[in-house]
XYZ file of C-alpha atoms in Angstrom:
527
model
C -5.213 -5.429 11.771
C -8.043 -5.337 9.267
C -11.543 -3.489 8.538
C -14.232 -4.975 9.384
C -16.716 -2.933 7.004
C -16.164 -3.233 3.328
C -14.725 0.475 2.630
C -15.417 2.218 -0.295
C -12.169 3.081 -1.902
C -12.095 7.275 -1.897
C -11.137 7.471 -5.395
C -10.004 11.122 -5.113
C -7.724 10.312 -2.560
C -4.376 9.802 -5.098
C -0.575 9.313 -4.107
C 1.160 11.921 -6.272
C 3.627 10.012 -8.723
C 3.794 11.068 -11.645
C 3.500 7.583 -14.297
C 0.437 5.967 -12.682
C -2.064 6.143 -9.513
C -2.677 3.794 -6.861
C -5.663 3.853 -4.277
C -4.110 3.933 -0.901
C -1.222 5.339 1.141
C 0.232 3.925 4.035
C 1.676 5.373 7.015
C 4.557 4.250 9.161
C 3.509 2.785 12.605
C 6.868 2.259 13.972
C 7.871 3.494 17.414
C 9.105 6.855 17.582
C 12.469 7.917 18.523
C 15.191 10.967 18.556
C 13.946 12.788 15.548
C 17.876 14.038 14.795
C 19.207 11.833 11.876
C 22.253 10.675 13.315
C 23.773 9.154 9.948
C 27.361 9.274 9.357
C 27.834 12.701 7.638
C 31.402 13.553 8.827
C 31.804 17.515 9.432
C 29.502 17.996 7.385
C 26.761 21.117 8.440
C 23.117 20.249 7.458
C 21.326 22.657 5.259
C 18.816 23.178 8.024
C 21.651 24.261 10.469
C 23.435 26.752 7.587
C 19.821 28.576 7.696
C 20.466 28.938 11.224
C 24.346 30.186 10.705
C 22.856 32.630 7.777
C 19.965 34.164 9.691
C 17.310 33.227 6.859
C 14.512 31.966 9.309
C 11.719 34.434 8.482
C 9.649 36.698 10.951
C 7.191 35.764 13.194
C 3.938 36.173 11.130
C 3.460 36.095 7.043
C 7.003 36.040 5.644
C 7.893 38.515 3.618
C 9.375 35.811 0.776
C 11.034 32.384 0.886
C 13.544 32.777 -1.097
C 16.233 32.607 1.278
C 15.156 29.414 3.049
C 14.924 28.042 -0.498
C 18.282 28.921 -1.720
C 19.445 26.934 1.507
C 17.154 23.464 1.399
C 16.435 22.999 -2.160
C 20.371 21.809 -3.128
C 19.172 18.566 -0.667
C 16.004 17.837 -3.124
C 15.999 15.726 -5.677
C 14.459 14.242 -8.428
C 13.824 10.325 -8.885
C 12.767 8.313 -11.930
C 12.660 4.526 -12.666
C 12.900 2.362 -15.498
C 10.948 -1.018 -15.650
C 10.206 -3.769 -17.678
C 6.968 -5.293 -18.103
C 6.178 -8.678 -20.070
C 3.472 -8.820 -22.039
C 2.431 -12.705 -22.690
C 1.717 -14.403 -25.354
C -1.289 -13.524 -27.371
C -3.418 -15.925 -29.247
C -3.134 -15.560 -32.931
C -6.671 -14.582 -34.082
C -5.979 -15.491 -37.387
C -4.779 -19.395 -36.944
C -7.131 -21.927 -38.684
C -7.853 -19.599 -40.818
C -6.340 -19.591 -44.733
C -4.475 -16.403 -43.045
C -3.093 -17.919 -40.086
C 0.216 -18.892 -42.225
C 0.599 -15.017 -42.580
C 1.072 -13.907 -38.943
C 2.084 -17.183 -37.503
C 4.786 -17.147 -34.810
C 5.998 -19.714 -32.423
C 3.333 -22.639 -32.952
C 0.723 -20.092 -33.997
C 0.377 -17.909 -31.165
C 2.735 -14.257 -30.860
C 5.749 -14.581 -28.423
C 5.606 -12.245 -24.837
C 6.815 -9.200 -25.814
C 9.102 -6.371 -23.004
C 7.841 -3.404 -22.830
C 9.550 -0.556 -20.531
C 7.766 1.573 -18.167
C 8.801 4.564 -16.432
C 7.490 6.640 -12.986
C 8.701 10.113 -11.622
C 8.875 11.206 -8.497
C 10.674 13.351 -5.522
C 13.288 12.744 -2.579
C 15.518 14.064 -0.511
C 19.089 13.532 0.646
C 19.246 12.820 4.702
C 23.327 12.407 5.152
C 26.538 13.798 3.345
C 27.195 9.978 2.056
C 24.273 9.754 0.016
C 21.303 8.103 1.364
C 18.006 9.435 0.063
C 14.210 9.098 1.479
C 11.461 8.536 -0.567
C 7.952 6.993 -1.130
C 8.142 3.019 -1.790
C 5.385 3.543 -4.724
C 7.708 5.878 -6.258
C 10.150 2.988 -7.022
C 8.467 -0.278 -6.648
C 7.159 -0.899 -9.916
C 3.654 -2.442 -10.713
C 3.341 -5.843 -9.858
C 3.915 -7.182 -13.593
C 6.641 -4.906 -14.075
C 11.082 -5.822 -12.885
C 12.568 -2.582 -11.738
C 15.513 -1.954 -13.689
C 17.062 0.915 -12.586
C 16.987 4.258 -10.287
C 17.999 7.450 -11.082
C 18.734 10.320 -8.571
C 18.975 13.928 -10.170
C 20.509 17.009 -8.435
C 19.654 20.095 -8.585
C 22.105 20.915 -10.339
C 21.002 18.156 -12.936
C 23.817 15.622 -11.924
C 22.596 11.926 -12.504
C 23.604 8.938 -10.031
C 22.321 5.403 -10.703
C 20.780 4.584 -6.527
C 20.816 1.506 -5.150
C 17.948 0.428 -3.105
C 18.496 0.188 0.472
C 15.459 -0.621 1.868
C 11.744 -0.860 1.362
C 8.829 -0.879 3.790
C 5.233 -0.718 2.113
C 3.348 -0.792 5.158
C 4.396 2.736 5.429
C 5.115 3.906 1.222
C 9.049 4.560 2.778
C 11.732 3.957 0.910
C 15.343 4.586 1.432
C 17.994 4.614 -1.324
C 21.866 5.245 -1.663
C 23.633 7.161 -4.015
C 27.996 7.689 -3.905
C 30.353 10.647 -4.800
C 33.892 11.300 -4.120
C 32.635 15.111 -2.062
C 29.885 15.234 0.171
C 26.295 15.865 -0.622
C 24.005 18.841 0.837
C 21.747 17.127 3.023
C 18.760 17.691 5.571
C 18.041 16.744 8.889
C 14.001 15.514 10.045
C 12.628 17.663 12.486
C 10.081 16.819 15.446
C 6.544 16.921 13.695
C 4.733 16.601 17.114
C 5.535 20.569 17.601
C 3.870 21.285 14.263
C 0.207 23.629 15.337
C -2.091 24.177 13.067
C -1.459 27.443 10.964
C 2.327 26.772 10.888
C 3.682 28.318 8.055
C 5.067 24.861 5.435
C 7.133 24.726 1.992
C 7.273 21.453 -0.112
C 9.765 20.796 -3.049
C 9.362 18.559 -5.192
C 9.244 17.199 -8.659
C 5.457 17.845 -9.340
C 4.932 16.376 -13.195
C 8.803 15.934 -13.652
C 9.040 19.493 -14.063
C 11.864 19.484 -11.564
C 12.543 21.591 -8.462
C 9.600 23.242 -7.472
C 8.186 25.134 -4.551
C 5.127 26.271 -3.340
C 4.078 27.102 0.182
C 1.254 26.866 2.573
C 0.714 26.107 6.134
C -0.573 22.815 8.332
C -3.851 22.614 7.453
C -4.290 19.874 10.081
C -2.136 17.479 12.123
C -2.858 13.698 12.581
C -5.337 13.740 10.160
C -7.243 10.872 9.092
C -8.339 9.985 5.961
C -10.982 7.412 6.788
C -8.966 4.555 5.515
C -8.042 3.108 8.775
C -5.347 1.124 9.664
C -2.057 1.680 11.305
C -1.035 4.229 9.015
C -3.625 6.337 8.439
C -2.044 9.537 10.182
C -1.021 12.496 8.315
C 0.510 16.074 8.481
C -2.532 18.101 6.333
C -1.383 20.889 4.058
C -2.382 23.353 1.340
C 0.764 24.131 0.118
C 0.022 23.067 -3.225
C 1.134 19.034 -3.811
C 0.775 17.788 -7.229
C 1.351 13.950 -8.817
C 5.332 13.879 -8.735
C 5.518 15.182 -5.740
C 5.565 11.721 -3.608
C 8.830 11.006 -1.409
C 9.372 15.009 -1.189
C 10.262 17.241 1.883
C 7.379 18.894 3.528
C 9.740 21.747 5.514
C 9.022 23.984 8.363
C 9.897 27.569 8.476
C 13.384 26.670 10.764
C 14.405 24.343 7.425
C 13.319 20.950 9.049
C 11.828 17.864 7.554
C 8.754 17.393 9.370
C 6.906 15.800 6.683
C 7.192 13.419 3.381
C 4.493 14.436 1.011
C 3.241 11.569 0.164
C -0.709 12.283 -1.457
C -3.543 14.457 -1.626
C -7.379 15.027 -2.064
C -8.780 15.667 -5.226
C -11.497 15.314 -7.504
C -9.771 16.473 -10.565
C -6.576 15.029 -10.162
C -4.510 18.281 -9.964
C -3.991 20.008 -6.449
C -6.766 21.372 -4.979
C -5.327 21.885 -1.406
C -5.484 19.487 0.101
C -2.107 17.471 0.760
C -0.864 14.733 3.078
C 2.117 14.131 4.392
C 3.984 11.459 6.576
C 4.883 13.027 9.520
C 8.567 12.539 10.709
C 8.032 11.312 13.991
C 6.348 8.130 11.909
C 8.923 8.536 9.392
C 12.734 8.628 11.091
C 12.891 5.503 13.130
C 11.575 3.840 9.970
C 13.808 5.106 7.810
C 16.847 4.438 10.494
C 16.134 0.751 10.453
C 15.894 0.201 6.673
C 19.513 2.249 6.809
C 20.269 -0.202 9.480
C 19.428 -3.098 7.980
C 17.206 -4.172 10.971
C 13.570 -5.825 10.336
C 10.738 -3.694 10.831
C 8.372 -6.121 13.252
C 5.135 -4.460 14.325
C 2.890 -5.686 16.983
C -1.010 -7.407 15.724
C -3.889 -8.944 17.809
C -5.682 -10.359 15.252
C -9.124 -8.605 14.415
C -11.031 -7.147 12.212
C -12.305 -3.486 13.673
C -14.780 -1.011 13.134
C -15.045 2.452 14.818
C -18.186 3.196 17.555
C -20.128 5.470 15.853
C -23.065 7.422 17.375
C -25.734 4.459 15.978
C -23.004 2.023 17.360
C -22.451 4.003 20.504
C -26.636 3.692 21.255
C -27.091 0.298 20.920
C -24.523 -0.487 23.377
C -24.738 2.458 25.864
C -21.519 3.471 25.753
C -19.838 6.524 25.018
C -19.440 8.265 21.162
C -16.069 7.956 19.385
C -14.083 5.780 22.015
C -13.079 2.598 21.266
C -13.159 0.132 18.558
C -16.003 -2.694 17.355
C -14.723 -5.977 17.265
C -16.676 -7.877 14.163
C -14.721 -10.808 14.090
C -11.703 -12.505 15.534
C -8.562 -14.344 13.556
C -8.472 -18.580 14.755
C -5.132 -18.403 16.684
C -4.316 -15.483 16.902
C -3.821 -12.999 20.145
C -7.105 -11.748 20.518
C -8.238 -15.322 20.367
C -6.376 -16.850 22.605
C -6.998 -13.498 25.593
C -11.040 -14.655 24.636
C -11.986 -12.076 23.076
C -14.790 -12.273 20.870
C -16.766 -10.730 18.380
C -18.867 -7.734 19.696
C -16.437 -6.489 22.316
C -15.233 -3.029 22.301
C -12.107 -2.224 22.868
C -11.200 0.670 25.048
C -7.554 0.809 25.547
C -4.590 -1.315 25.162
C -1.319 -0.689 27.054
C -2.678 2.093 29.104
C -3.727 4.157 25.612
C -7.317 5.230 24.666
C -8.503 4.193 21.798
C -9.898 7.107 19.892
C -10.661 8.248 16.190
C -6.903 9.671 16.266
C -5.102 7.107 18.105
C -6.377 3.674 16.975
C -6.435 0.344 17.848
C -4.591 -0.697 14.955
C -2.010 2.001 15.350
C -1.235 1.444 19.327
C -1.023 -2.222 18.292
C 1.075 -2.064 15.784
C 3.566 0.045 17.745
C 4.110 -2.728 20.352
C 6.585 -4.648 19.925
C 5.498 -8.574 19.119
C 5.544 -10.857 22.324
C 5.029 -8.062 24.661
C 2.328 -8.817 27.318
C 0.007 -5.653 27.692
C -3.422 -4.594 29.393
C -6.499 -4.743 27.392
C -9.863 -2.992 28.587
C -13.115 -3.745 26.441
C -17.044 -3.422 26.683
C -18.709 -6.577 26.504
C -22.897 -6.885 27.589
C -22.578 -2.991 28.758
C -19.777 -3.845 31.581
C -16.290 -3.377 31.375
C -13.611 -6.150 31.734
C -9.583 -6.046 31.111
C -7.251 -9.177 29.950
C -3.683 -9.480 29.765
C -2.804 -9.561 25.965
C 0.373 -11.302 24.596
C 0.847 -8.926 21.215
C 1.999 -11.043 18.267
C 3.863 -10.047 15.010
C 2.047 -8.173 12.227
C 1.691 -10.422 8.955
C 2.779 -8.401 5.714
C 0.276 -6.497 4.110
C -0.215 -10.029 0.984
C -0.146 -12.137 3.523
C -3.336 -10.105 5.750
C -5.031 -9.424 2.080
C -5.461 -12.986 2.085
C -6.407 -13.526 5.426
C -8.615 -10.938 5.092
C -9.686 -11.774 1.243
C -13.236 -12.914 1.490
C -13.893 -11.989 4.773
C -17.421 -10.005 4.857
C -18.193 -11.086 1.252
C -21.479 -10.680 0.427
C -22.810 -13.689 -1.485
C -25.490 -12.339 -3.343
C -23.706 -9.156 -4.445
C -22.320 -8.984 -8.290
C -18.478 -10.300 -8.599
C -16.291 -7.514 -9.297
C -15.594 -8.130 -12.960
C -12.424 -8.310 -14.992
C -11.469 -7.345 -18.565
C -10.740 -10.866 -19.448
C -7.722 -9.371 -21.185
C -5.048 -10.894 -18.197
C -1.737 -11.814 -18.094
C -2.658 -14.821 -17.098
C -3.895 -17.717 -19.462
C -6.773 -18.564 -16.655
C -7.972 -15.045 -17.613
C -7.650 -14.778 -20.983
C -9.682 -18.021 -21.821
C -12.050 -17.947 -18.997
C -12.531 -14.501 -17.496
C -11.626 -15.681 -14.184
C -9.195 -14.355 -11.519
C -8.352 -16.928 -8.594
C -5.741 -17.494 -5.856
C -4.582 -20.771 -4.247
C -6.725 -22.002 -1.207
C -4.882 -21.642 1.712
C -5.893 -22.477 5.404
C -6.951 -19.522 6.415
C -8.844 -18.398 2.890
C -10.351 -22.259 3.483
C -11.706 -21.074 6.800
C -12.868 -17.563 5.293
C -15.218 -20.312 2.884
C -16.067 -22.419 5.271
C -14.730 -25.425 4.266
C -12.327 -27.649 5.455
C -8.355 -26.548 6.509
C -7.136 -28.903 4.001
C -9.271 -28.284 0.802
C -7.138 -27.472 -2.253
C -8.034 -25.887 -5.239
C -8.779 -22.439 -6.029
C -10.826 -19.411 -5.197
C -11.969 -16.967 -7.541
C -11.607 -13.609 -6.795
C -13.176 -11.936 -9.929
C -14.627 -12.618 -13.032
C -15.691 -11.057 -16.406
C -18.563 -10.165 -17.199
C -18.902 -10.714 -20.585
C -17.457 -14.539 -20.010
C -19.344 -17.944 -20.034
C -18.245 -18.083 -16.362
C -20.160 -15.634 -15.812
C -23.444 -16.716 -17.271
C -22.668 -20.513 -15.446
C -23.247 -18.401 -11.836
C -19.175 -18.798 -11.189
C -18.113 -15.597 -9.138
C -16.302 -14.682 -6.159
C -15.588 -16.984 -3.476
C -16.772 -19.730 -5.717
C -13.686 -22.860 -4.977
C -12.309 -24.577 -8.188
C -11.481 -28.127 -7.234
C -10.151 -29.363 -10.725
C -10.321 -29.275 -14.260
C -11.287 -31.843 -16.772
C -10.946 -34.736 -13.833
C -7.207 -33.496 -12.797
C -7.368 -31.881 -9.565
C -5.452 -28.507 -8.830
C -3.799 -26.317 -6.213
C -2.142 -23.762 -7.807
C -3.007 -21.241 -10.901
C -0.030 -22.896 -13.083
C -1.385 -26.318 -13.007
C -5.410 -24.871 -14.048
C -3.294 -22.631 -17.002
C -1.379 -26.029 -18.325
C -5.008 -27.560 -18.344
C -5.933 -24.639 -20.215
C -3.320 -25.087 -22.776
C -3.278 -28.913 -23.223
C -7.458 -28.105 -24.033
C -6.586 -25.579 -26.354
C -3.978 -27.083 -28.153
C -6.386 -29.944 -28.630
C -8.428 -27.826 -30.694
C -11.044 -27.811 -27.773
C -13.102 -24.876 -26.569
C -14.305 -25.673 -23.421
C -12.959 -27.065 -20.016
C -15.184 -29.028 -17.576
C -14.206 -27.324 -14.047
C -15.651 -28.799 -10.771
C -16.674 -26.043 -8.544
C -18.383 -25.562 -5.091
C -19.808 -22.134 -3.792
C -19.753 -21.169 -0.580
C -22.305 -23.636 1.700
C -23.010 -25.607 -1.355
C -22.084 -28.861 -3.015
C -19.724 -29.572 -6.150
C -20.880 -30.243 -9.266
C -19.149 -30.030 -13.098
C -19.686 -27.131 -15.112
C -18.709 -26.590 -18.793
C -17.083 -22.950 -19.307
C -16.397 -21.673 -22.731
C -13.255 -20.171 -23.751
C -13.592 -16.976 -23.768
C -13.404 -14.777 -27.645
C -9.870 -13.427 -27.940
């Protein structure tokens, strides 16, 4: 499932690692199961139950301290760090044909890639008495340039075991690791998140700026809370009990020691906590987490649209009804939704018996179908109501829908969103220019030809003579100094063979969207 409307990123929306931020979080859209872990633990009691055997489960009303449940859950907490190793490529030596070049000259004039290592913090938590931990997928998969190199899992008690990654499933930031001793490790049990009220009384622990095991309390500020992201995912256990960057892939507990939530980001302008957290609730998270364990592949259902909410102007141009249902802008060439005929301009009502509604979304019923299931779907189409039969497919990953999805709603006319020119790439360091292969369905987002190859630029720099030619997103490079291309690595050895000529210019062919090729000269870029 996609957006149809090009969403403004909410900045101050921020996953809480610790090393570095990214803009989104995910949530699980899995169906749900028995909440109860069920993972081979032996005879071994859950910390949740021992609160239960101990009598530590506070009053009804403000609790008079949380110390007890503490002393009980936090020996199941732990802390989480990575190490990673990033290659730098080489840099052109600014210095060669110059009477100094001989001075700093390395490998044919230009500096060797250099490894660099990277680190990231986060929290988890321990779900069986063999070892297997849950945490956020950001707060181990390393950025995209980076090779994860190792996982660390710290105790409470500031033991260190190297983990070994089970399982990872982006779509919904889970991740579930493993870590071995000879004894048995404290662990908790999820709870069922779909009792959580508003008001509840919460405690997260966590590792909030690697400080270590910290807690701070608060209640549910809101359940099933959107963020205005959309998607499958976007459902979330609100709280105020103070979440910080660290924090990620910790327990969000209720006040009977249950996991009913993985705190997994929060609202803020500044940065720091300002109280307002998110966290996946369990119900999303457990039969996630069991499959990883499992081994099984997480399949989720997808029609094959891109969606917009009815809002009140939608809602009166149609005639229909205020926050139900979802605005079809445009439909994916053979895909379910397609071949049902539907058609841009429909509004969907409900699939498989469920309103669609601001808290229960098209993209989230769909994507908790299970693919090849044949289901009812009503819509809206010229103010009457009509229902299809549906055949659900499977859900593409999240890469492969970015590129379905990639220049889909592009505004031509609008300014390219610009690069540093400063890459890894050697496409970006001479020229300025980002691009991705062509592929059928990017070919059809262009409107060209299934079969054109070549590439399409996704970004450029501003301060590049690509720029200044007009060359900008969505623009289609066909091939370089009269050798056509497909793929980035064959542009970059054009690149080089130019450059190691002595030459400071390539001669690309290009064609914009709707337009014709033609050669244009771009200048290598200042370095």
């Amino acid at each position: 499932m996609g957006r149809a409307e090009k969403l403004e990123d909410k900045e101050d929306v921020k996953p809480v690692r610790y090393s570095y931020g990214i803009t989104s979080a995910l949530l699980v859209g899995g169906a749900a199961i028995s909440l109860m872990t069920g993972y081979p633990a032996g005879a071994q009691v859950a910390q949740n139950d021992r609160i239960q055997m101990q009598n530590t489960v506070p009053v009804a009303g403000a609790p008079a301290s949380f110390a007890d449940l503490t002393e009980v859950l936090q020996p199941a907490v732990v802390n989480i760090s990575t190490r990673q190793s990033i290659t730098i490529p080489a840099q052109q030596n600014p210095f060669e044909g110059t009477p100094f070049g001989q001075f700093f000259n390395r490998r044919g004039g230009n500096n060797g890639p250099t490894t660099r290592e990277a680190t990231s913090l986060g929290s988890g938590f321990i779900i069986s008495a063999d070892g297997y931990v849950v945490t956020n997928n950001h707060v181990i998969s390393p950025d995209q340039r980076a090779q994860l190199e190792e996982v660390t899992v710290t105790l409470p008690d500031g033991q260190e075991y190297e983990a070994e990654v089970v399982g990872t499933d982006p779509s919904s930031d889970l991740a579930v690791l493993k870590i071995s001793r000879a004894e048995p490790f404290p662990f908790v049990n999820f709870g069922d998140s779909s009792e959580a009220r508003v008001g509840d009384w919460v405690i997260a622990i966590g590792n909030p700026f690697g400080l270590g095991g910290t807690v701070t309390s608060g209640i549910v500020s809101a359940v099933q809370r959107s963020t205005g992201r959309g998607g499958a995912f976007d459902r979330y256990i609100q709280t105020d009990a103070s979440i910080n960057r660290g924090n990620s892939g910790g327990p969000l507990f209720d006040m009977q020691g249950n996991v009913i939530g993985i705190n997994n980001a929060i609202y803020s302008p500044s940065g720091g906590s300002v109280g307002v957290g998110f966290a996946i609730p369990a119900e999303d998270a457990a039969p996630i987490v069991r499959s990883l364990i499992s081994g099984e592949e997480i399949l989720r259902g997808y029609i094959g649209v891109l969606i917009q909410p009815v809002d009140d102007d939608i809602a009166e141009a149609l005639g229909i009804e205020e926050g139900r249902g979802e605005l079809i802008q445009s439909v994916q060439p053979g895909e379910p939704a397609e071949n049902a005929g539907l058609r841009a301009g429909d509004v969907v009502v409900s699939v498989n018996n469920q309103d669609v509604t601001p808290d229960n979304t098209l993209s989230r019923i769909v994507a908790n179908i299970a693919p090849g299931t044949t289901v009812p779907l009503a819509y809206i189409r010229d103010g009457e109501r009509r229902r299809v039969n549906l055949t659900v497919g499977r859900r593409p990953s999240d890469e492969e829908l970015a590129r379905q999805q990639m220049f889909q709603g592009d505004d031509e006319s609008a300014p390219a969103p610009e690069t540093n020119g400063k890459g890894s790439g050697l496409m970006e360091e001479l020229l300025g220019i980002q691009a991705i292969p062509i592929t059928p369905d990017i070919a059809r987002q262009l409107g060209v030809s299934d079969d054109t190859s070549g590439l399409a630029i996704t970004a450029v720099a501003g301060n590049s003579d690509a720029a200044r030619r007009g060359l900008a997103r969505g623009v289609m490079i066909l091939s370089a100094n009269g050798r056509p291309i497909g793929t980035v690595e064959e542009l970059e050895a054009i690149l080089s063979d130019a450059r190691d000529a002595g030459r400071e210019a390539v001669l690309l062919r290009v064609r914009a969207r709707g337009g014709v090729a033609q050669s244009v000269p771009v200048r290598f870029m200042d370095n």
